[in-house]
Amino acid sequence: MSLLNRDQGKGFKRLNRRAMLLFGAQAGFMALLGSRLHYLQVVEGKKYRLLAEENRINIQLIPPARGLIYDRDWVPVAQNDQNYRVVMVREQAGDVRKVLDRLRKIIPLDDKDYAAAVKEFKRRAAFVPVTIAEHLTWEQLAEISVNAPALPGVSAEVGLSRYYPLGSDFAHIVGYVGPVSDYDLKRLDDQDPLLQIPKFQIGKTGVERKLERRLRGLAGTRRIEVNAVGRVIREIDRREGKPGANVQLTVDRRLQNYVEARLEGQSAAAVVIDVNNGDIVALGSAPSFDPNKFVTGISSPDYRALMDNPYRPLANKTVQGTYPPGSTFKMMVALAALESGAIDTRETIFCRGYIDLGKQRFHCWKRSGHGKIDLKNSLKQSCDVYYYELAQRVGIEKIAEMARKFGLGERHQLPLNGIAAGLVPTKNWKKTKIGEHWRIGDTLNSAIGQGFVLASPLQLALMTARIATGRAVAPRLIKSIDGVPTENPRPPSLGISRASLNAVRGGMFAVSNERGGTAYSKRIAEKTMRMAGKTGTSQVRRITRKERAAGVIRNEDLPWERRDHALFIAFAPYDKPRYAVAVVVEHGGGGSRFAAPIARDIMLEALYGGEPPLKAYPASQRTRIMNERKKLKLRAPEDYPKAKDRA
Amino acid sequence: MSYLVHNLKTVPTGWRKLLYLNWPLILLVTAVACFGFLMLYSVAGGNFQTWAEPQVKRFAIGFALMMVVAFIPIWFWRNVAGLAYFISLMLLIGVEFFGQVGMGAQRWIDLGFMRLQPSELMKIALVMALAAYYDWLDDERVSRPFWVLLPLLLILVPMLLVLKQPDLGTALLLAIGGGAIMFLAGVSLWYFLAAFLSGGGLVAAVLFSRGTSWQLLKDYQYKRIDTFLDPSSDPLGAGYHITQSKIALGSGGWSGRGFMQGTQSRLNFSPEKQTDFIFTTLAEELGFVGGMTLMVLYALIILFCLTSAFGNRDRFGSLLTLGIATTFFLFFAVNMSMVMGMAPVVGVPLPLVSYGGTAMLVLLIGFGLVQSAHVHRPRRAG
């Protein structure tokens, strides 16, 4: 009975009421779910779709081909070679160690590489190709292909890698590339995503570094669909990048090769500039090094050998090295004196071998003195006393002003690293930098290019070019980028009177072409090619009064690093100048004996565009010159890479 | 026993029962299951064998079971309710000792041909037991403390066992599902207020016990709560599921990317794409329209249960129908809240859609009971 009653009882009504309540709440919650769905999908839908695309699509970079670097005749000096590397995919290889052991019999794989590869396999997903070895030879590659069935998962890939076909010749100019380092990332402040690619190569020194942005090019991109673990499902699209710009240098590969060969064995630098447009046609710094070793990763013994070499092979001495210019500075003093009217070309000064200034005695290099001497002869014989007198008359400020006009003490803009400004001292400079007053002795020392004066071989060559032309020739190393020639306006005049310039040029001519000139024996015999030069021998040590009394120790008897620097600057042909040359042989000895012959050989090579005829040399020297030339390790013409087809 | 006498005359018998089944409800359940097959086919990347085929087989078995349950008179089910509860409870204790550990939780007993999750069985058994209890209990005693304590124990014992596994989702379902039946049965609202307050106290205790020696939940459960509260705090770690799920869901937009065109689940960004998170794929591929369609189907299932219960003057059948409807509601409400980032990830499948055996069978048995209550409801003679 109770069961029957129940269905009409109070409980039934209450059940229905509470059911309405409960399911009302459920309906309410479902409305909440519906509105949430609406919010996520319709209101916020765009945002989430974007996030979904980001999830799904990866952007891969396609590294652009690095721009090539050519010499002035479009012969490549830095190119991209195919780099064969072997990669392995774990999921295809199966037993990684077994396959690696087999691979080891074909390609050299030391324990470190082996362990690194195994570690990389563990770290990466099974389908990611891991590079096992790079820079394989064609033979090794062929052997891997032949043994392919025994090497599951192993395949060869081709990449591009920098190669410098001329080796050490252009090491100091072009520099080299290397994998981007943490230090580089900090230094560059470059947002280019290419730099994030592991082992991406960027310029580390020289033109490679200074023109990095232009040479690198723009990355292409490949949009790929990936799944949650990163496996590539398909390529969606691809945007090609822009290869780096090709760079044409002003340097002549053959002259550069000659310069490097001629300087070999010494710690020396030589610069050849085209006086008419400032083109640097050769920029040699010896000893040099093989930049290719840096590209593939230099071994630490090799690197230590370079670092420990007292001749500093890694330094580009042409722009980084600064030396007291010695007597090559005398033209600046002479020009300052002539331009200010402190002297004229006819006036003579008496040289008795020294002058006394207060308690101090300043010596001429010739102890017996030159007697009565005029401007031309003061240059020809490099009389020091004449310039002591001149310097006292014009003062250091005028000399400094003149030196700056000729490009000394200035950091010239070239795409090379560590370009030194050198130093042209003034009274103000000494007060602020050293905190001492300028003394008259400082002026005297400066007059003969000693004391504080410092100049780089590049500056000396530039100074010579400016003397030869009377114009503010600016150095240029890049002839064109991406086919667009770099600016090359006709240099403006320095504003120095023709008479003064001619007087100095005449003195320089006498140095090389008149009997008694300090470089007379290093003259050019060919009349149309005669050069005007100036020797310089700069002390790196102080000669004490005691030593002078006992007789100055000869250079040959001193340790290498205390010997004098040998310098020589010259331009030629005298009548219609084309090239200016500066040679510095570190601790070489006398400029006349050690720097001048190098400068003459280089000058002739430049003037003749190759091996000069023997008649260019004085008759008595021809046999010796011929024999010496045979000893030079010059590159054979057929060993140069083919020039770029300009058509 | 005039009830039986009175009813046996009007209740359909034999194959005639087929005509009296709640057919719209059967069609709705089948429609939702088909929705599930489609999504499983899509999630498997257009492969029928991977997930869809086993699911279809399970549904076929479950459907047959549902029919068998529907044909058996409701009073039989009322009489075995206590036994069903007892067996489920024993099995639940059994997994404590013989259970397989999967995903850090003891949840199933391997029967050889299938993996049995007693916690799923308990969801139905508890509803049955409570319905039977309130059917038996005099209306006047419903709110007396002792008679409230008894069903409370019926709920709490399995709930604590499930919590120990630990399975937060099922524990939640048991608690709310059981509470709903007590509410429907007419237990005084004061008890619910008290329960609500003590529940709040428990939540506070759970949160404050963290890091102490008497910590109530496992670390990974705390972590899930953390990531629920702020999924962006750990987008690649524990918050990954929620974040990816919202991305997949949201990217569907109004009309979706099209069937089989979803990228997130196909590329495996969506976690557990074929089980608990299948709604993300559905919403991604079929969009807001598809998601709402499923919700409407669910709502209709509940509505048909409700009308069936309202027309049923048998207290057991009515309570059972409403209890199963509420359990069904809790399944998808918890699952969707979790997928849409409204609740922590607790591991409740989307009913009839998610890939999985026990849940599908248990739900179909539940709908079988609903059908049985519908077919065998008391009718006025003549």
mmCIF file of N, CA and C in Angstrom, chain A residues 1-4 6-8 10-12 14-23 25-27 29-30 32-42 44-46 48-53 55-56 225-229 233, chain B residues 2 135 139 180 183-187 189 244 246-247 249-254 257 263-264 267-269 279 283 287-288 291-292 295 299 302 306 310 312-313 315 318-319 322 325-326 329 332-333 336-337 340-342 380:
data_model
loop_
_atom_site.group_PDB
_atom_site.id
_atom_site.type_symbol
_atom_site.label_atom_id
_atom_site.label_comp_id
_atom_site.label_asym_id
_atom_site.label_seq_id
_atom_site.Cartn_x
_atom_site.Cartn_y
_atom_site.Cartn_z
ATOM 1 N N MET A 1 0.828 -1.200 0.000
ATOM 2 C CA MET A 1 0.000 0.000 0.000
ATOM 3 C C MET A 1 0.868 1.257 0.000
ATOM 4 N N SER A 2 1.875 1.157 0.828
ATOM 5 C CA SER A 2 2.719 2.348 0.962
ATOM 6 C C SER A 2 3.285 2.770 -0.390
ATOM 7 N N LEU A 3 3.632 1.806 -1.186
ATOM 8 C CA LEU A 3 4.207 2.152 -2.479
ATOM 9 C C LEU A 3 3.220 2.902 -3.355
ATOM 10 N N LEU A 4 2.006 2.462 -3.287
ATOM 11 C CA LEU A 4 0.987 3.126 -4.084
ATOM 12 C C LEU A 4 0.743 4.551 -3.614
ATOM 13 N N ARG A 6 2.794 6.421 -2.107
ATOM 14 C CA ARG A 6 3.936 7.313 -2.270
ATOM 15 C C ARG A 6 3.844 8.172 -3.531
ATOM 16 N N ASP A 7 3.376 7.581 -4.592
ATOM 17 C CA ASP A 7 3.420 8.327 -5.847
ATOM 18 C C ASP A 7 2.467 9.513 -5.853
ATOM 19 N N GLN A 8 1.569 9.568 -4.869
ATOM 20 C CA GLN A 8 0.715 10.751 -4.815
ATOM 21 C C GLN A 8 1.064 11.640 -3.636
ATOM 22 N N LYS A 10 3.489 13.757 -0.638
ATOM 23 C CA LYS A 10 4.226 15.014 -0.574
ATOM 24 C C LYS A 10 5.609 14.867 -1.226
ATOM 25 N N GLY A 11 6.205 13.649 -1.013
ATOM 26 C CA GLY A 11 7.574 13.384 -1.516
ATOM 27 C C GLY A 11 7.680 13.531 -3.015
ATOM 28 N N PHE A 12 6.653 13.120 -3.698
ATOM 29 C CA PHE A 12 6.708 13.178 -5.156
ATOM 30 C C PHE A 12 6.758 14.618 -5.655
ATOM 31 N N ARG A 14 7.763 17.149 -3.928
ATOM 32 C CA ARG A 14 9.043 17.760 -3.554
ATOM 33 C C ARG A 14 10.153 17.293 -4.502
ATOM 34 N N LEU A 15 10.073 15.992 -4.876
ATOM 35 C CA LEU A 15 11.072 15.451 -5.811
ATOM 36 C C LEU A 15 11.063 16.254 -7.103
ATOM 37 N N ASN A 16 9.843 16.489 -7.625
ATOM 38 C CA ASN A 16 9.753 17.238 -8.873
ATOM 39 C C ASN A 16 10.272 18.660 -8.716
ATOM 40 N N ARG A 17 9.962 19.260 -7.535
ATOM 41 C CA ARG A 17 10.407 20.628 -7.318
ATOM 42 C C ARG A 17 11.935 20.696 -7.267
ATOM 43 N N ARG A 18 12.484 19.751 -6.482
ATOM 44 C CA ARG A 18 13.952 19.747 -6.367
ATOM 45 C C ARG A 18 14.632 19.374 -7.677
ATOM 46 N N ALA A 19 13.975 18.479 -8.447
ATOM 47 C CA ALA A 19 14.536 18.124 -9.759
ATOM 48 C C ALA A 19 14.602 19.356 -10.640
ATOM 49 N N MET A 20 13.532 20.184 -10.593
ATOM 50 C CA MET A 20 13.544 21.418 -11.374
ATOM 51 C C MET A 20 14.704 22.310 -10.958
ATOM 52 N N LEU A 21 14.876 22.405 -9.635
ATOM 53 C CA LEU A 21 15.979 23.220 -9.116
ATOM 54 C C LEU A 21 17.326 22.705 -9.618
ATOM 55 N N LEU A 22 17.541 21.394 -9.426
ATOM 56 C CA LEU A 22 18.835 20.789 -9.789
ATOM 57 C C LEU A 22 19.104 20.944 -11.282
ATOM 58 N N PHE A 23 18.088 20.647 -12.093
ATOM 59 C CA PHE A 23 18.337 20.710 -13.535
ATOM 60 C C PHE A 23 18.341 22.143 -14.046
ATOM 61 N N ALA A 25 19.910 24.384 -12.331
ATOM 62 C CA ALA A 25 21.317 24.687 -12.087
ATOM 63 C C ALA A 25 22.184 24.094 -13.196
ATOM 64 N N GLN A 26 21.836 22.872 -13.594
ATOM 65 C CA GLN A 26 22.599 22.234 -14.673
ATOM 66 C C GLN A 26 22.493 23.036 -15.968
ATOM 67 N N ALA A 27 21.265 23.468 -16.259
ATOM 68 C CA ALA A 27 21.068 24.271 -17.468
ATOM 69 C C ALA A 27 21.890 25.556 -17.389
ATOM 70 N N PHE A 29 24.655 25.969 -15.743
ATOM 71 C CA PHE A 29 26.065 25.665 -15.934
ATOM 72 C C PHE A 29 26.376 25.408 -17.401
ATOM 73 N N MET A 30 25.413 24.769 -18.089
ATOM 74 C CA MET A 30 25.640 24.525 -19.516
ATOM 75 C C MET A 30 25.677 25.832 -20.294
ATOM 76 N N LEU A 32 26.818 28.521 -19.097
ATOM 77 C CA LEU A 32 28.154 29.039 -18.793
ATOM 78 C C LEU A 32 29.195 28.393 -19.708
ATOM 79 N N LEU A 33 29.085 27.067 -19.863
ATOM 80 C CA LEU A 33 30.014 26.356 -20.751
ATOM 81 C C LEU A 33 29.903 26.878 -22.171
ATOM 82 N N GLY A 34 28.644 27.081 -22.599
ATOM 83 C CA GLY A 34 28.431 27.575 -23.957
ATOM 84 C C GLY A 34 29.041 28.950 -24.159
ATOM 85 N N SER A 35 28.880 29.807 -23.157
ATOM 86 C CA SER A 35 29.419 31.160 -23.334
ATOM 87 C C SER A 35 30.945 31.136 -23.284
ATOM 88 N N ARG A 36 31.478 30.228 -22.482
ATOM 89 C CA ARG A 36 32.943 30.086 -22.438
ATOM 90 C C ARG A 36 33.470 29.636 -23.807
ATOM 91 N N LEU A 37 32.758 28.684 -24.386
ATOM 92 C CA LEU A 37 33.151 28.191 -25.707
ATOM 93 C C LEU A 37 33.077 29.331 -26.721
ATOM 94 N N HIS A 38 32.007 30.116 -26.597
ATOM 95 C CA HIS A 38 31.846 31.243 -27.498
ATOM 96 C C HIS A 38 32.988 32.232 -27.326
ATOM 97 N N TYR A 39 33.350 32.480 -26.079
ATOM 98 C CA TYR A 39 34.432 33.427 -25.803
ATOM 99 C C TYR A 39 35.745 32.930 -26.404
ATOM 100 N N LEU A 40 36.058 31.659 -26.142
ATOM 101 C CA LEU A 40 37.333 31.127 -26.624
ATOM 102 C C LEU A 40 37.395 31.071 -28.147
ATOM 103 N N GLN A 41 36.276 30.618 -28.745
ATOM 104 C CA GLN A 41 36.346 30.348 -30.176
ATOM 105 C C GLN A 41 35.991 31.533 -31.042
ATOM 106 N N VAL A 42 35.030 32.301 -30.607
ATOM 107 C CA VAL A 42 34.557 33.379 -31.475
ATOM 108 C C VAL A 42 35.211 34.706 -31.090
ATOM 109 N N GLU A 44 37.860 35.301 -28.911
ATOM 110 C CA GLU A 44 39.323 35.252 -28.892
ATOM 111 C C GLU A 44 39.897 34.401 -30.027
ATOM 112 N N GLY A 45 39.027 33.962 -30.911
ATOM 113 C CA GLY A 45 39.432 33.000 -31.938
ATOM 114 C C GLY A 45 40.663 33.397 -32.731
ATOM 115 N N LYS A 46 40.727 34.675 -33.126
ATOM 116 C CA LYS A 46 41.852 35.126 -33.957
ATOM 117 C C LYS A 46 43.171 34.943 -33.227
ATOM 118 N N TYR A 48 43.921 32.872 -30.832
ATOM 119 C CA TYR A 48 44.322 31.476 -30.691
ATOM 120 C C TYR A 48 44.728 30.870 -32.023
ATOM 121 N N ARG A 49 44.098 31.341 -33.087
ATOM 122 C CA ARG A 49 44.499 30.804 -34.387
ATOM 123 C C ARG A 49 45.947 31.201 -34.685
ATOM 124 N N LEU A 50 46.278 32.403 -34.300
ATOM 125 C CA LEU A 50 47.657 32.875 -34.492
ATOM 126 C C LEU A 50 48.618 32.009 -33.683
ATOM 127 N N LEU A 51 48.222 31.766 -32.431
ATOM 128 C CA LEU A 51 49.074 30.934 -31.581
ATOM 129 C C LEU A 51 49.212 29.531 -32.162
ATOM 130 N N ALA A 52 48.136 29.048 -32.746
ATOM 131 C CA ALA A 52 48.181 27.714 -33.325
ATOM 132 C C ALA A 52 49.149 27.681 -34.501
ATOM 133 N N GLU A 53 49.136 28.754 -35.302
ATOM 134 C CA GLU A 53 50.064 28.809 -36.435
ATOM 135 C C GLU A 53 51.500 28.849 -35.950
ATOM 136 N N ASN A 55 52.580 27.598 -33.280
ATOM 137 C CA ASN A 55 52.853 26.241 -32.822
ATOM 138 C C ASN A 55 53.322 25.371 -33.962
ATOM 139 N N ARG A 56 52.606 25.537 -35.056
ATOM 140 C CA ARG A 56 52.679 24.572 -36.129
ATOM 141 C C ARG A 56 53.814 24.892 -37.088
ATOM 142 N N GLU A 225 56.098 23.050 -41.749
ATOM 143 C CA GLU A 225 55.146 22.617 -40.735
ATOM 144 C C GLU A 225 55.826 21.534 -39.903
ATOM 145 N N VAL A 226 55.746 21.688 -38.612
ATOM 146 C CA VAL A 226 56.354 20.690 -37.738
ATOM 147 C C VAL A 226 55.290 20.173 -36.776
ATOM 148 N N ASN A 227 55.535 18.993 -36.261
ATOM 149 C CA ASN A 227 54.618 18.493 -35.237
ATOM 150 C C ASN A 227 55.182 18.818 -33.861
ATOM 151 N N ALA A 228 54.497 18.306 -32.830
ATOM 152 C CA ALA A 228 54.835 18.743 -31.480
ATOM 153 C C ALA A 228 56.262 18.405 -31.089
ATOM 154 N N VAL A 229 56.854 17.341 -31.664
ATOM 155 C CA VAL A 229 58.237 17.028 -31.303
ATOM 156 C C VAL A 229 59.220 17.628 -32.285
ATOM 157 N N ILE A 233 56.984 18.089 -41.196
ATOM 158 C CA ILE A 233 55.929 17.387 -41.915
ATOM 159 C C ILE A 233 55.969 17.766 -43.391
ATOM 160 N N SER B 2 0.131 -4.620 -3.830
ATOM 161 C CA SER B 2 -0.772 -4.190 -4.895
ATOM 162 C C SER B 2 -0.035 -3.455 -6.011
ATOM 163 N N ASP B 135 14.059 5.055 -1.888
ATOM 164 C CA ASP B 135 12.808 4.415 -2.246
ATOM 165 C C ASP B 135 12.252 3.671 -1.033
ATOM 166 N N ASP B 139 9.362 8.838 4.050
ATOM 167 C CA ASP B 139 9.563 10.249 3.744
ATOM 168 C C ASP B 139 9.848 11.078 4.981
ATOM 169 N N ALA B 180 23.578 14.936 -5.162
ATOM 170 C CA ALA B 180 22.421 15.336 -5.965
ATOM 171 C C ALA B 180 21.225 14.455 -5.642
ATOM 172 N N PHE B 183 19.788 15.372 -2.397
ATOM 173 C CA PHE B 183 19.054 16.627 -2.577
ATOM 174 C C PHE B 183 17.681 16.352 -3.171
ATOM 175 N N LEU B 184 17.680 15.522 -4.222
ATOM 176 C CA LEU B 184 16.411 15.203 -4.882
ATOM 177 C C LEU B 184 15.470 14.484 -3.926
ATOM 178 N N ALA B 185 16.033 13.630 -3.089
ATOM 179 C CA ALA B 185 15.209 12.840 -2.179
ATOM 180 C C ALA B 185 14.566 13.713 -1.107
ATOM 181 N N GLY B 186 15.034 14.915 -0.958
ATOM 182 C CA GLY B 186 14.375 15.827 -0.040
ATOM 183 C C GLY B 186 15.078 16.024 1.280
ATOM 184 N N VAL B 187 16.354 15.688 1.360
ATOM 185 C CA VAL B 187 17.114 15.926 2.581
ATOM 186 C C VAL B 187 17.153 17.425 2.846
ATOM 187 N N LEU B 189 17.727 21.207 3.487
ATOM 188 C CA LEU B 189 18.751 22.052 2.877
ATOM 189 C C LEU B 189 19.836 22.445 3.867
ATOM 190 N N GLN B 244 47.898 24.340 -24.477
ATOM 191 C CA GLN B 244 47.752 23.786 -25.823
ATOM 192 C C GLN B 244 46.291 23.503 -26.120
ATOM 193 N N LYS B 246 43.695 25.088 -24.971
ATOM 194 C CA LYS B 246 42.994 26.335 -25.270
ATOM 195 C C LYS B 246 43.358 26.855 -26.658
ATOM 196 N N ILE B 247 44.627 26.683 -27.020
ATOM 197 C CA ILE B 247 45.046 27.138 -28.353
ATOM 198 C C ILE B 247 44.296 26.368 -29.433
ATOM 199 N N LEU B 249 41.517 24.703 -29.223
ATOM 200 C CA LEU B 249 40.102 25.001 -29.166
ATOM 201 C C LEU B 249 39.786 26.364 -29.775
ATOM 202 N N GLY B 250 40.542 27.353 -29.308
ATOM 203 C CA GLY B 250 40.296 28.717 -29.755
ATOM 204 C C GLY B 250 40.527 28.874 -31.243
ATOM 205 N N SER B 251 41.524 28.136 -31.783
ATOM 206 C CA SER B 251 41.854 28.318 -33.199
ATOM 207 C C SER B 251 40.742 27.804 -34.106
ATOM 208 N N GLY B 252 39.789 27.067 -33.538
ATOM 209 C CA GLY B 252 38.682 26.566 -34.358
ATOM 210 C C GLY B 252 37.787 27.671 -34.886
ATOM 211 N N GLY B 253 37.636 28.721 -34.089
ATOM 212 C CA GLY B 253 36.810 29.840 -34.531
ATOM 213 C C GLY B 253 35.344 29.467 -34.620
ATOM 214 N N TRP B 254 34.626 30.191 -35.443
ATOM 215 C CA TRP B 254 33.178 30.019 -35.524
ATOM 216 C C TRP B 254 32.820 28.673 -36.148
ATOM 217 N N ARG B 257 38.093 24.438 -38.578
ATOM 218 C CA ARG B 257 39.004 24.331 -39.714
ATOM 219 C C ARG B 257 38.534 23.287 -40.694
ATOM 220 N N THR B 263 45.007 21.173 -37.113
ATOM 221 C CA THR B 263 46.465 20.999 -37.141
ATOM 222 C C THR B 263 47.014 20.630 -35.781
ATOM 223 N N GLN B 264 46.429 21.194 -34.738
ATOM 224 C CA GLN B 264 47.043 21.057 -33.418
ATOM 225 C C GLN B 264 47.022 19.625 -32.915
ATOM 226 N N LEU B 267 49.151 17.267 -35.210
ATOM 227 C CA LEU B 267 50.592 17.407 -35.032
ATOM 228 C C LEU B 267 50.987 17.144 -33.580
ATOM 229 N N ASN B 268 50.055 16.574 -32.838
ATOM 230 C CA ASN B 268 50.332 16.133 -31.464
ATOM 231 C C ASN B 268 50.613 17.250 -30.480
ATOM 232 N N PHE B 269 50.186 18.478 -30.812
ATOM 233 C CA PHE B 269 50.346 19.528 -29.812
ATOM 234 C C PHE B 269 49.332 19.321 -28.686
ATOM 235 N N PHE B 279 37.599 16.814 -26.954
ATOM 236 C CA PHE B 279 36.752 17.970 -27.258
ATOM 237 C C PHE B 279 37.555 19.073 -27.953
ATOM 238 N N ALA B 283 36.349 20.801 -31.292
ATOM 239 C CA ALA B 283 36.115 22.240 -31.376
ATOM 240 C C ALA B 283 37.031 22.886 -32.400
ATOM 241 N N GLY B 287 34.597 23.756 -34.951
ATOM 242 C CA GLY B 287 34.339 25.123 -34.514
ATOM 243 C C GLY B 287 33.278 25.236 -33.432
ATOM 244 N N PHE B 288 32.855 26.479 -33.226
ATOM 245 C CA PHE B 288 31.839 26.771 -32.222
ATOM 246 C C PHE B 288 30.537 26.047 -32.562
ATOM 247 N N GLY B 291 30.903 22.392 -31.564
ATOM 248 C CA GLY B 291 30.928 22.274 -30.105
ATOM 249 C C GLY B 291 29.541 22.461 -29.517
ATOM 250 N N MET B 292 28.827 23.455 -30.048
ATOM 251 C CA MET B 292 27.488 23.721 -29.525
ATOM 252 C C MET B 292 26.531 22.594 -29.901
ATOM 253 N N MET B 295 26.891 19.983 -27.407
ATOM 254 C CA MET B 295 26.299 20.430 -26.143
ATOM 255 C C MET B 295 24.781 20.320 -26.184
ATOM 256 N N ALA B 299 22.390 18.190 -23.866
ATOM 257 C CA ALA B 299 21.276 18.821 -23.151
ATOM 258 C C ALA B 299 19.975 18.071 -23.434
ATOM 259 N N ILE B 302 19.711 14.888 -21.433
ATOM 260 C CA ILE B 302 19.308 15.169 -20.059
ATOM 261 C C ILE B 302 17.822 15.546 -19.993
ATOM 262 N N LEU B 306 14.884 13.811 -17.943
ATOM 263 C CA LEU B 306 14.096 14.598 -16.999
ATOM 264 C C LEU B 306 12.591 14.374 -17.223
ATOM 265 N N PHE B 310 9.927 12.785 -14.706
ATOM 266 C CA PHE B 310 8.735 13.515 -14.257
ATOM 267 C C PHE B 310 7.469 12.699 -14.499
ATOM 268 N N ASN B 312 7.256 9.613 -14.280
ATOM 269 C CA ASN B 312 7.383 8.327 -13.604
ATOM 270 C C ASN B 312 7.008 8.483 -12.130
ATOM 271 N N ARG B 313 5.961 7.773 -11.725
ATOM 272 C CA ARG B 313 5.531 7.944 -10.347
ATOM 273 C C ARG B 313 6.195 6.929 -9.423
ATOM 274 N N ARG B 315 9.146 5.972 -7.306
ATOM 275 C CA ARG B 315 10.197 6.782 -6.695
ATOM 276 C C ARG B 315 11.587 6.280 -7.067
ATOM 277 N N SER B 318 12.339 7.049 -10.737
ATOM 278 C CA SER B 318 12.493 8.484 -10.922
ATOM 279 C C SER B 318 13.843 8.968 -10.402
ATOM 280 N N LEU B 319 14.148 8.549 -9.176
ATOM 281 C CA LEU B 319 15.434 8.958 -8.586
ATOM 282 C C LEU B 319 16.607 8.424 -9.404
ATOM 283 N N LEU B 322 16.977 10.410 -12.664
ATOM 284 C CA LEU B 322 17.553 11.740 -12.401
ATOM 285 C C LEU B 322 19.019 11.627 -11.961
ATOM 286 N N ALA B 325 21.137 10.868 -14.997
ATOM 287 C CA ALA B 325 21.213 12.086 -15.815
ATOM 288 C C ALA B 325 22.213 13.070 -15.204
ATOM 289 N N THR B 326 22.153 13.179 -13.874
ATOM 290 C CA THR B 326 23.082 14.111 -13.212
ATOM 291 C C THR B 326 24.529 13.635 -13.355
ATOM 292 N N PHE B 329 25.585 14.422 -16.709
ATOM 293 C CA PHE B 329 25.860 15.861 -16.788
ATOM 294 C C PHE B 329 27.235 16.173 -16.200
ATOM 295 N N PHE B 332 30.292 15.420 -18.609
ATOM 296 C CA PHE B 332 30.691 16.366 -19.662
ATOM 297 C C PHE B 332 30.938 17.761 -19.113
ATOM 298 N N ALA B 333 30.245 18.103 -18.009
ATOM 299 C CA ALA B 333 30.478 19.441 -17.456
ATOM 300 C C ALA B 333 31.908 19.556 -16.931
ATOM 301 N N MET B 336 34.416 19.370 -19.974
ATOM 302 C CA MET B 336 34.484 20.591 -20.782
ATOM 303 C C MET B 336 35.090 21.749 -19.995
ATOM 304 N N SER B 337 34.732 21.831 -18.716
ATOM 305 C CA SER B 337 35.331 22.904 -17.906
ATOM 306 C C SER B 337 36.848 22.772 -17.897
ATOM 307 N N MET B 340 38.352 23.634 -21.280
ATOM 308 C CA MET B 340 38.273 25.065 -21.582
ATOM 309 C C MET B 340 38.970 25.910 -20.530
ATOM 310 N N GLY B 341 39.689 25.247 -19.653
ATOM 311 C CA GLY B 341 40.476 25.998 -18.689
ATOM 312 C C GLY B 341 39.661 26.592 -17.555
ATOM 313 N N MET B 342 38.497 26.000 -17.267
ATOM 314 C CA MET B 342 37.679 26.510 -16.170
ATOM 315 C C MET B 342 37.827 25.665 -14.912
ATOM 316 N N ARG B 380 -1.486 3.791 -14.981
ATOM 317 C CA ARG B 380 -2.839 3.610 -14.452
ATOM 318 C C ARG B 380 -3.547 2.530 -15.269
#
